[in-house]
Every structure is written in C-alpha cells, then in structure tokens.
Coordinates of C-alpha atoms and ligand atoms in Angstrom, one line a residue:
M1 CA 6.8 21.2 -20.4
L2 CA 3.3 22.6 -20.4
D3 CA 2.8 25.7 -22.5
G4 CA 0.2 28.1 -21.1
S5 CA -1.5 28.8 -24.4
T6 CA -2.3 25.1 -25.0
L7 CA -4.8 24.9 -22.1
K8 CA -8.3 26.2 -22.3
I9 CA -9.3 26.6 -18.6
M10 CA -12.7 27.1 -17.0
L11 CA -13.0 28.5 -13.6
L12 CA -16.2 27.9 -11.6
D13 CA -16.8 29.5 -8.2
D14 CA -19.8 31.4 -6.8
E15 CA -17.6 34.0 -5.2
P16 CA -16.3 36.6 -7.6
I17 CA -13.4 37.4 -5.4
M18 CA -12.2 33.9 -5.6
L19 CA -12.7 33.8 -9.4
N20 CA -10.5 36.9 -9.7
L21 CA -7.9 35.6 -7.4
H22 CA -7.6 32.2 -9.1
A23 CA -7.7 33.7 -12.6
R24 CA -4.8 36.0 -11.6
I25 CA -2.8 33.0 -10.2
L26 CA -3.3 31.2 -13.5
K27 CA -2.4 34.2 -15.6
N28 CA 0.8 34.8 -13.6
Q29 CA 1.8 31.3 -14.5
G30 CA 1.3 31.9 -18.2
F31 CA -2.2 30.5 -18.6
T32 CA -4.0 33.1 -20.7
D33 CA -7.1 31.2 -22.0
V34 CA -9.2 31.4 -18.8
I35 CA -13.0 31.8 -18.7
C36 CA -14.8 32.4 -15.4
Y37 CA -18.3 31.5 -14.4
E38 CA -20.2 32.3 -11.2
S39 CA -22.7 29.4 -11.4
G40 CA -22.9 25.9 -12.7
Q41 CA -25.7 26.9 -15.1
A42 CA -23.7 29.7 -16.6
A43 CA -20.8 27.3 -17.1
L44 CA -23.0 24.8 -18.8
D45 CA -24.4 27.5 -21.1
G46 CA -20.8 28.4 -21.9
F47 CA -20.2 24.8 -22.7
E48 CA -22.9 24.8 -25.4
S49 CA -21.7 28.1 -26.8
A50 CA -19.0 28.8 -29.4
N51 CA -16.5 28.8 -26.6
G52 CA -16.4 25.0 -26.8
H53 CA -15.2 22.6 -24.2
P54 CA -12.3 23.5 -21.9
N55 CA -9.4 21.0 -21.3
L56 CA -9.4 21.8 -17.7
I57 CA -11.9 22.9 -15.1
L58 CA -11.1 24.3 -11.7
M59 CA -14.3 24.0 -9.7
D60 CA -15.5 25.0 -6.3
L61 CA -17.4 22.2 -4.6
N62 CA -19.7 24.3 -2.5
M63 CA -22.0 26.5 -4.5
P64 CA -25.5 27.6 -3.6
E65 CA -27.6 26.6 -6.6
M66 CA -25.9 23.8 -8.5
D67 CA -23.2 22.3 -6.3
G68 CA -20.0 20.8 -7.7
I69 CA -21.1 17.2 -7.6
E70 CA -24.3 18.0 -9.5
F71 CA -22.2 19.9 -12.0
V72 CA -20.0 16.9 -12.6
R73 CA -23.1 14.9 -13.5
H74 CA -23.9 17.4 -16.2
L75 CA -20.3 17.2 -17.5
V76 CA -20.7 13.5 -17.8
D77 CA -23.9 14.0 -19.8
R78 CA -22.0 16.3 -22.1
K79 CA -19.2 13.8 -22.6
Y80 CA -16.6 16.1 -21.1
V81 CA -13.2 14.5 -21.7
G82 CA -10.9 17.1 -20.0
S83 CA -9.5 17.2 -16.5
L84 CA -10.7 18.6 -13.3
I85 CA -9.3 20.2 -10.2
L86 CA -11.5 20.5 -7.1
I87 CA -11.4 23.5 -4.9
S88 CA -13.0 23.6 -1.5
G89 CA -12.9 24.4 2.2
E90 CA -14.2 21.0 3.0
D91 CA -12.0 18.6 5.0
E92 CA -9.6 16.1 3.4
R93 CA -11.9 13.1 3.5
M94 CA -14.8 15.0 1.8
L95 CA -12.4 16.1 -0.9
Q96 CA -11.0 12.6 -1.4
A97 CA -14.5 11.1 -1.5
T98 CA -15.5 13.6 -4.2
E99 CA -12.3 12.9 -6.1
K100 CA -13.1 9.2 -6.2
L101 CA -16.7 9.9 -7.3
V102 CA -15.5 12.1 -10.2
Q103 CA -12.9 9.5 -11.2
A104 CA -15.6 6.9 -11.2
H105 CA -17.2 8.9 -14.0
Q106 CA -14.0 8.5 -16.0
I107 CA -13.1 12.2 -15.6
V108 CA -9.4 12.7 -14.8
V109 CA -9.0 14.5 -11.5
L110 CA -5.6 16.2 -11.2
G111 CA -6.2 16.7 -7.5
H112 CA -7.8 19.1 -5.1
L113 CA -6.9 22.4 -3.6
R114 CA -7.8 23.7 -0.2
K115 CA -8.9 27.3 0.2
P116 CA -7.0 29.6 0.4
V117 CA -5.3 28.4 -2.8
S118 CA -1.5 28.8 -3.1
P119 CA 0.1 29.5 -6.5
Q120 CA 2.6 26.7 -5.7
A121 CA -0.1 24.2 -5.2
V122 CA -1.8 25.2 -8.5
A123 CA 1.5 24.9 -10.4
T124 CA 2.1 21.4 -8.9
L125 CA -1.4 20.2 -10.1
L126 CA -1.2 21.8 -13.5
A127 CA 2.1 20.1 -14.1
K128 CA 0.2 16.8 -14.0
W129 CA -2.0 17.7 -16.9
V130 CA -1.8 15.6 -20.0
P131 CA -4.0 15.8 -23.1
A132 CA -7.1 13.7 -23.0
T133 CA -6.9 10.4 -24.9
G134 CA -10.7 10.5 -25.6
S135 CA -12.5 7.2 -25.5
K136 CA -9.3 5.2 -25.2
K137 CA -8.9 6.4 -21.6
R138 CA -7.9 3.3 -19.6
A139 CA -8.3 0.6 -22.3
A140 CA -11.1 -1.7 -21.2
A141 CA -9.6 -5.1 -20.2
T142 CA -10.2 -7.6 -22.9
M143 CA -11.8 -10.7 -21.5
Y144 CA -10.8 -13.9 -23.1
C145 CA -13.3 -16.7 -23.9
A146 CA -13.5 -20.0 -22.2
D147 CA -12.1 -22.0 -25.0
E148 CA -9.0 -19.7 -25.2
V149 CA -8.4 -20.0 -21.5
R150 CA -8.9 -23.8 -21.6
A151 CA -6.4 -24.1 -24.4
A152 CA -3.9 -21.9 -22.6
I153 CA -4.0 -24.2 -19.5
A154 CA -3.7 -27.3 -21.7
N155 CA -0.9 -25.9 -23.8
G156 CA 1.1 -24.9 -20.7
E157 CA 1.0 -21.2 -21.6
L158 CA 0.4 -20.2 -18.0
V159 CA 3.6 -19.2 -16.2
N160 CA 4.2 -18.4 -12.6
Y161 CA 5.7 -15.1 -11.6
Y162 CA 6.9 -14.7 -8.0
Q163 CA 6.8 -11.5 -5.9
P164 CA 9.1 -11.3 -2.9
K165 CA 7.9 -10.9 0.7
V166 CA 10.3 -9.6 3.2
E167 CA 10.5 -9.0 6.9
V168 CA 10.1 -5.3 7.7
E169 CA 12.5 -5.2 10.7
S170 CA 15.4 -7.0 9.2
G171 CA 14.8 -6.8 5.5
R172 CA 15.2 -10.6 5.4
F173 CA 13.7 -12.3 2.3
V174 CA 11.3 -14.9 3.6
G175 CA 8.9 -15.9 0.9
V176 CA 7.1 -15.3 -2.4
E177 CA 3.6 -14.9 -3.6
T178 CA 2.8 -16.8 -6.8
L179 CA 1.1 -14.7 -9.4
V180 CA 0.0 -16.4 -12.6
R181 CA 0.6 -14.9 -16.1
W182 CA -0.5 -16.0 -19.5
R183 CA 2.2 -15.9 -22.0
H184 CA 0.1 -15.7 -25.1
P185 CA 2.0 -16.6 -28.3
K186 CA 0.5 -13.7 -30.2
V187 CA -0.8 -11.2 -27.7
G188 CA 2.1 -11.4 -25.3
M189 CA 1.8 -11.1 -21.6
I190 CA -1.8 -11.2 -20.2
F191 CA -2.5 -10.4 -16.6
P192 CA -4.8 -12.5 -14.3
D193 CA -7.6 -10.0 -14.1
Q194 CA -8.3 -10.8 -17.8
F195 CA -8.7 -14.5 -17.4
I196 CA -9.2 -15.6 -13.8
A197 CA -12.9 -14.6 -13.7
V198 CA -13.4 -16.4 -17.1
A199 CA -11.8 -19.6 -15.6
E200 CA -14.1 -19.3 -12.5
A201 CA -17.2 -18.8 -14.6
N202 CA -16.5 -21.8 -16.8
D203 CA -15.4 -24.6 -14.5
L204 CA -11.7 -24.1 -15.4
I205 CA -10.5 -22.7 -12.2
D206 CA -9.7 -26.1 -10.7
D207 CA -7.4 -27.0 -13.6
L208 CA -5.9 -23.5 -13.4
T209 CA -5.2 -23.6 -9.7
R210 CA -3.9 -27.1 -9.8
S211 CA -1.4 -26.2 -12.6
V212 CA -0.3 -23.1 -10.7
L213 CA 0.1 -25.0 -7.4
A214 CA 2.0 -27.9 -9.0
A215 CA 4.5 -25.5 -10.7
A216 CA 4.9 -23.4 -7.5
L217 CA 5.7 -26.4 -5.3
K218 CA 8.1 -27.8 -7.9
Q219 CA 9.8 -24.4 -7.9
A220 CA 9.7 -24.3 -4.1
K221 CA 11.5 -27.6 -3.9
E222 CA 14.3 -26.3 -6.2
W223 CA 14.7 -23.2 -4.0
H224 CA 14.8 -25.4 -0.9
N225 CA 17.4 -27.7 -2.5
A226 CA 19.5 -24.6 -3.3
G227 CA 19.3 -23.6 0.4
L228 CA 16.6 -21.0 0.1
E229 CA 13.9 -22.0 2.7
L230 CA 11.2 -19.8 1.2
K231 CA 7.5 -19.9 2.0
V232 CA 5.5 -20.0 -1.2
A233 CA 2.0 -18.5 -1.3
V234 CA -0.6 -19.4 -3.9
N235 CA -3.9 -17.7 -4.6
I236 CA -6.9 -19.9 -4.2
S237 CA -10.3 -19.0 -5.6
V238 CA -13.4 -19.6 -3.6
D239 CA -14.6 -21.8 -6.4
N240 CA -11.7 -24.2 -5.6
L241 CA -13.2 -24.7 -2.2
A242 CA -16.5 -26.1 -3.6
S243 CA -15.3 -29.6 -4.2
L244 CA -13.9 -31.6 -1.3
S245 CA -11.3 -33.3 -3.4
F246 CA -9.3 -30.1 -3.4
A247 CA -7.8 -30.8 0.0
D248 CA -6.7 -34.2 -1.0
Y249 CA -5.1 -32.7 -4.1
V250 CA -3.1 -30.2 -2.1
V251 CA -2.0 -32.8 0.4
G252 CA -0.9 -35.2 -2.4
L253 CA 1.0 -32.5 -4.1
S254 CA 2.9 -31.6 -1.0
L255 CA 3.9 -35.2 -0.5
D256 CA 4.9 -35.7 -4.1
S257 CA 7.0 -32.5 -4.3
G258 CA 8.6 -32.9 -0.9
V259 CA 7.6 -29.4 0.1
Q260 CA 6.4 -29.3 3.7
P261 CA 2.9 -27.9 4.4
R262 CA 4.3 -25.2 6.7
N263 CA 6.1 -23.7 3.7
V264 CA 2.9 -23.5 1.7
I265 CA 0.5 -20.5 2.1
L266 CA -2.9 -20.6 0.6
E267 CA -4.3 -17.1 0.1
V268 CA -8.0 -16.8 0.0
T269 CA -10.1 -13.8 -1.0
E270 CA -13.8 -13.5 -0.8
S271 CA -14.5 -11.9 -4.2
R272 CA -18.2 -12.6 -3.7
L273 CA -20.4 -14.0 -1.0
M274 CA -19.7 -17.6 -0.2
A275 CA -23.1 -19.1 -0.7
D276 CA -22.5 -22.1 1.3
L277 CA -19.8 -22.0 3.9
R278 CA -19.7 -25.7 4.8
S279 CA -17.5 -26.9 2.0
P280 CA -14.9 -24.1 2.2
L281 CA -14.8 -24.4 5.9
E282 CA -14.2 -28.1 5.8
I283 CA -11.5 -27.9 3.2
L284 CA -9.7 -25.0 4.9
T285 CA -9.9 -26.5 8.3
R286 CA -8.6 -29.8 7.1
L287 CA -5.7 -28.2 5.3
R288 CA -4.9 -26.2 8.4
L289 CA -4.9 -29.4 10.4
K290 CA -2.3 -30.7 8.1
R291 CA -0.2 -27.6 8.8
F292 CA -0.7 -25.7 5.6
K293 CA -0.8 -21.9 6.2
L294 CA -4.0 -20.0 5.5
S295 CA -3.9 -16.4 4.6
I296 CA -6.8 -13.9 4.3
D297 CA -6.1 -11.8 1.2
D298 CA -7.1 -8.2 0.4
F299 CA -8.3 -7.8 4.0
G300 CA -10.8 -5.0 4.4
T301 CA -12.2 -5.1 0.9
G302 CA -14.3 -8.3 0.8
H303 CA -17.9 -8.8 1.6
S304 CA -17.5 -9.9 5.1
S305 CA -13.9 -10.0 6.1
L306 CA -14.8 -10.0 9.8
V307 CA -17.1 -13.0 9.4
Q308 CA -14.4 -14.9 7.6
L309 CA -12.0 -14.0 10.4
R310 CA -14.4 -15.3 12.9
D311 CA -15.1 -18.6 11.2
I312 CA -11.8 -19.6 9.5
P313 CA -8.5 -20.3 11.4
F314 CA -6.3 -18.0 9.3
D315 CA -2.5 -17.8 10.1
E316 CA -1.9 -14.6 8.2
L317 CA -3.7 -11.4 7.2
K318 CA -2.8 -9.4 4.2
I319 CA -3.8 -5.7 4.5
D320 CA -5.0 -4.7 1.1
R321 CA -2.8 -2.3 -0.9
S322 CA -5.6 0.3 -1.0
F323 CA -4.9 0.9 2.7
V324 CA -1.1 0.7 2.4
H325 CA 0.2 2.9 -0.3
G326 CA 0.2 6.5 0.9
V327 CA -0.5 5.4 4.5
G328 CA 2.2 7.6 5.9
S329 CA 0.5 10.8 4.9
D330 CA -3.2 9.9 5.3
E331 CA -4.9 9.8 8.6
T332 CA -7.9 7.7 7.3
L333 CA -5.6 5.0 6.0
Q334 CA -3.6 5.1 9.2
A335 CA -6.7 4.4 11.2
I336 CA -7.7 1.5 9.0
F337 CA -4.2 0.1 8.8
N338 CA -3.6 0.3 12.5
S339 CA -6.9 -1.3 13.5
S340 CA -6.4 -4.1 10.9
L341 CA -2.9 -4.7 12.3
G342 CA -4.1 -4.6 15.9
L343 CA -6.9 -7.0 15.1
A344 CA -4.6 -9.5 13.5
Q345 CA -2.1 -9.2 16.3
Q346 CA -4.7 -9.9 18.9
L347 CA -5.7 -13.0 17.0
G348 CA -2.1 -14.1 16.8
M349 CA -1.8 -13.8 13.1
D350 CA 1.1 -12.6 10.9
V351 CA 0.5 -9.5 9.0
V352 CA 1.6 -8.6 5.5
A353 CA 1.3 -5.1 4.1
E354 CA 0.6 -5.3 0.4
G355 CA 1.3 -2.6 -2.2
V356 CA 4.4 -1.1 -0.5
E357 CA 5.3 1.2 -3.4
D358 CA 7.7 3.8 -2.1
I359 CA 10.1 4.6 0.7
A360 CA 7.5 6.6 2.6
D361 CA 5.3 3.5 2.7
W362 CA 8.3 1.4 3.9
Q363 CA 9.2 3.9 6.6
F364 CA 5.7 4.0 7.9
L365 CA 5.8 0.2 8.2
K366 CA 9.1 0.3 10.1
Q367 CA 7.5 2.1 13.0
S368 CA 4.1 0.3 12.8
G369 CA 5.1 -3.1 14.1
C370 CA 3.9 -4.8 10.9
K371 CA 5.9 -8.0 10.3
L372 CA 6.0 -8.6 6.6
A373 CA 5.8 -6.5 3.4
Q374 CA 5.3 -6.9 -0.3
G375 CA 5.2 -4.4 -3.1
Y376 CA 6.9 -2.7 -6.0
F377 CA 9.2 -0.9 -3.6
I378 CA 10.7 -4.2 -2.6
G379 CA 10.3 -6.2 -5.8
R380 CA 7.9 -6.7 -8.7
P381 CA 6.5 -10.1 -9.6
M382 CA 9.2 -11.8 -11.7
P383 CA 10.0 -15.2 -13.3
A384 CA 11.9 -17.6 -10.9
S385 CA 15.0 -17.1 -13.1
E386 CA 15.3 -13.5 -12.1
L387 CA 15.1 -14.1 -8.4
P388 CA 18.9 -14.5 -7.8
T389 CA 19.6 -11.1 -9.3
W390 CA 16.9 -9.5 -7.3
I391 CA 18.2 -11.1 -4.0
N392 CA 21.6 -9.5 -4.5
A393 CA 20.2 -6.2 -5.4
W394 CA 17.8 -6.3 -2.4
K395 CA 20.6 -7.2 0.0
A396 CA 22.7 -4.3 -1.2
R397 CA 19.7 -1.9 -0.8
V398 CA 19.1 -3.1 2.7
L399 CA 22.8 -2.6 3.6
D400 CA 22.9 0.9 2.1
G401 CA 19.7 1.9 3.8
F402 CA 17.9 2.2 0.4
Ligands
LIG1 P1 -3.5 -10.2 -5.4 O1 -3.6 -11.6 -4.8 O2 -4.0 -9.1 -4.5 O3 -2.1 -10.0 -5.9 C1 -1.4 -8.8 -5.8 C2 -1.5 -8.0 -7.0 O4 -1.0 -6.7 -6.8 C3 -0.7 -8.6 -8.2 O5 -1.4 -8.2 -9.4 C4 0.6 -7.8 -8.1 O6 1.3 -7.7 -9.3 C5 0.1 -6.4 -7.6 N1 1.1 -5.7 -6.9 C6 2.1 -6.1 -6.2 N2 2.8 -5.1 -5.6 C7 2.1 -4.0 -5.9 C8 2.4 -2.6 -5.6 O7 3.3 -2.2 -4.9 N3 1.5 -1.7 -6.2 C9 0.5 -2.1 -7.0 N4 -0.4 -1.2 -7.4 N5 0.2 -3.4 -7.3 C10 1.0 -4.3 -6.8 P2 -1.6 -9.3 -10.5 O8 -0.4 -10.2 -10.6 O9 -2.1 -8.6 -11.7 O10 -2.8 -10.2 -9.9 C11 -4.0 -9.7 -9.7 C12 -4.9 -10.6 -9.0 O11 -5.2 -11.8 -9.7 C13 -4.3 -11.1 -7.7 O12 -4.5 -10.1 -6.7 C14 -5.1 -12.4 -7.4 O13 -6.3 -12.1 -6.8 C15 -5.4 -12.9 -8.8 N6 -4.5 -14.0 -9.1 C16 -3.2 -14.0 -9.5 N7 -2.7 -15.2 -9.7 C17 -3.8 -16.1 -9.4 C18 -3.9 -17.5 -9.4 O14 -3.0 -18.3 -9.6 N8 -5.1 -18.0 -9.0 C19 -6.2 -17.1 -8.6 N9 -7.3 -17.7 -8.3 N10 -6.1 -15.8 -8.6 C20 -4.9 -15.3 -9.0
LIG2 CA1 -2.9 -12.7 -3.2
LIG3 CA1 -4.0 -9.2 -2.2

C-alpha cells in the first residue's frame, strides 16, 4: 500500500484555486509532500533547485505561457524519471492523444483526470503509482544476430505455440494461430519480435516460415486424426512472397501432410510497403485458387490496408488488438471497430477480433456481430500438448457463462 510520505508530488496549474483544491485533495489522502507551481517556468526552476525531482507530477494541460505538452518536452530534457497525471477540461480524445505522446517519451502516465477532479479519481490513479526503475524501464528487446538465428532454425530450436480462435456466438473452438517461439538452450524463451526482423533482413525468413509451416501442418494432421477439425493459421512475411517458389512449397506441403488447403490460413501483414506488388499478388492469388485461406492481419495498422483489401482476395480480416481491447468503453475504438467490421462484412469476409483480453471486450463482441475472437481472455498461445486441458477448461467456462 502506498504511504503518503514516500511520494514527492508536484502540482502545476495556472489557476491558484485549482492548485489549492488539488493540494487539499492530496493532503486529505495523506500526501503531505506537495509543492505547487503556477507556471511551467516556475516548476522548471523548482526542478533545478534544492527541492529536487518529484516522483509524481499532476499537471494541467492548458496553461497560458508554457502549455503542458511543451512542459513535458522540458521534463524529457531534464531526464525526468517519475510519473505523470494529466488534468484538463479537454475532451477524451485530446487527453488520450496527449497521454500517448507523453508515453512515447518514456514517461509513465498514470492516467488523466477531467476537471472538476474528484478525490475518488485521484485515489484510483495514485494507487497505480510504482517507483521508477530508472533507465531499465521497459528493457530494450535484445536483437539476435543472423548467425544465431540461422543456427536456431538449423538446430530445431524454434517451436510452434498455438493460440485458440473461437466463434463468438457459440463459443465453439474452431482454429488456432501458430506463433513461433525460440526455445534458446541458455536464454530460455524468446519471442518473435526479437528475431523475425533479423530473419527477414538476412534471407532467413524463407527457412523460418517453411519450418513453422511444416510443423504446423504436421500438428494439424494429428488434430484432424484425433477428430479435431481445426483451421490452422500461420503468419507469412511479405518477404516470403518475393520468390514464386513459395506457392509451390505450400501446395506440396499440404499434399504431403494430408491437410486440405481450406484448413490452412495464411496471415499476411504489411509491415512495410510492398515495393513490387506483382510477385505477392501472383503467389497469393494462386494459393487462393488452390483454396488456401488468406487473412489480412493487424488490419488498420499497416501502410495501406485498404489498398491491399482492394487488390488481394482475402477471406478473413483480423482487426488489430489496438482497436479491440477496451472497445466497450471507448467511442473512438468503437467507431474504428464497427467500420472495419462493416467493411469486411460487405466484402464477404470473416472477421476475427484480436487481443480480446477481458470479459468487457468479450461482451462487446457478443453484441457486435463479429464472428471470431482470439486473445488472452480466451486462451494464451500454448504448446500443442496443453491444448486438451485448455479445451476442457474453455468448455466449462462457456457453460458457466464465464
Ligand atoms: P500477430 O500475428 O499479431 O500475433 C498476435 C500476437 O499477439 C502474438 O504475439 C500473441 O501472443 C499476442 N496476443 C494474443 N492475444 C493477445 C491479447 O489478448 N493481448 C495482447 N496484448 N497480446 C495478445 P507474439 O507471439 O509475441 O507474436 C508477435 C508477432 O510476431 C505476431 O503478431 C506476428 O506478426 C509475428 N510472428 C509470430 N510468429 C511468426 C511466424 O512464424 N512468422 C512470421 N513471419 N511472423 C511471426
Ligand atoms: Ca497473425
Ligand atoms: Ca495480428
């Protein structure tokens, strides 16, 4: 529990009445070390003085001379490592945008408060405060070198994890997405954002994707033999679509493994601009002709999602998780979610909501008409061996109404 005396708090607002009010709210909650400033400049001077850096700043966004956004820039210059709470009469979208901006500067934003500020809202935000971890904040992802990734592929250190996809209406388990992991003998589990880009940049992505695909189809066949007719999705990099032999490889694999194309979904994201669309277009169209399913991943975040949608015959659209988690209580997300859903439905595509993290997300989906869902609320990515246990647990949750 947070002890009031551990926090050194700075209040910044151009209105003295507000400063007084907010200081009183804090003091009533046991926070005694509170310093007030009426301008950004005065606050910065205080920063330099013997008072030292606060752990937390509550700041008004709209101030006549130096506004809040400008003040944050000065905080960054002064290597401020504490947290921040924004206070403003601006609308929700302005506050959210500012919050994102501040976070991009690596300053922890506990949240924002609308004026008039309520003591309860202050208490809720303050409860989120944790001591700064200094420069270790969000450990920078280690990138592995090409030789290490090459060896990992060759030594079979890559393993497939599978995340369940379910039907929203019935709760029926219909498929999985394959997510690759690197089980490093020394480091332990390494996530794809630490090696996929390395593989792409060093001509290793073809080997990587082929090994992931081969293992996924082998696993799919085992599931089918066991009576589980799952659709298995695999992530394909744009770089895989540069050489025409990729289509033949996928077709061959499907024949060899005995998994029908309609049970294989290829998820494609456009992480950067496709320089030349001819080869990707040819490969994807050929695969579609053979009845493989094509899915447009992370919809809404790419460089030209609508252009891809226009040019490539996708069967499925995955709404990016940044538009899904929290959608029930955010009008902006609802607008984006509903228009993506409507667009996909008009084009006759299936829609998957990614990043369903809690019951509120799930309940929003239930009334939205979205067909499929995936996310931590339903199930985390797991090794194939853990799937039977998850299936039983999921069935029980569906029956119990969660
Ligand atoms: P993605 O295709 O968007 O995959 C979904 C990611 O979201 C996965 O991260 C998954 O663990 C995570 N996730 C799932 N549910 C939730 C949720 O409810 N909340 C949150 N916050 N996250 C959730 P992961 O496994 O770390 O994969 C990251 C990305 O790496 C994937 O994003 C995909 O683009 C790429 N990737 C993974 N496997 C492969 C692969 O075999 N080949 C290629 N080319 N890329 C891959
Ligand atoms: Ca994906
Ligand atoms: Ca995705």
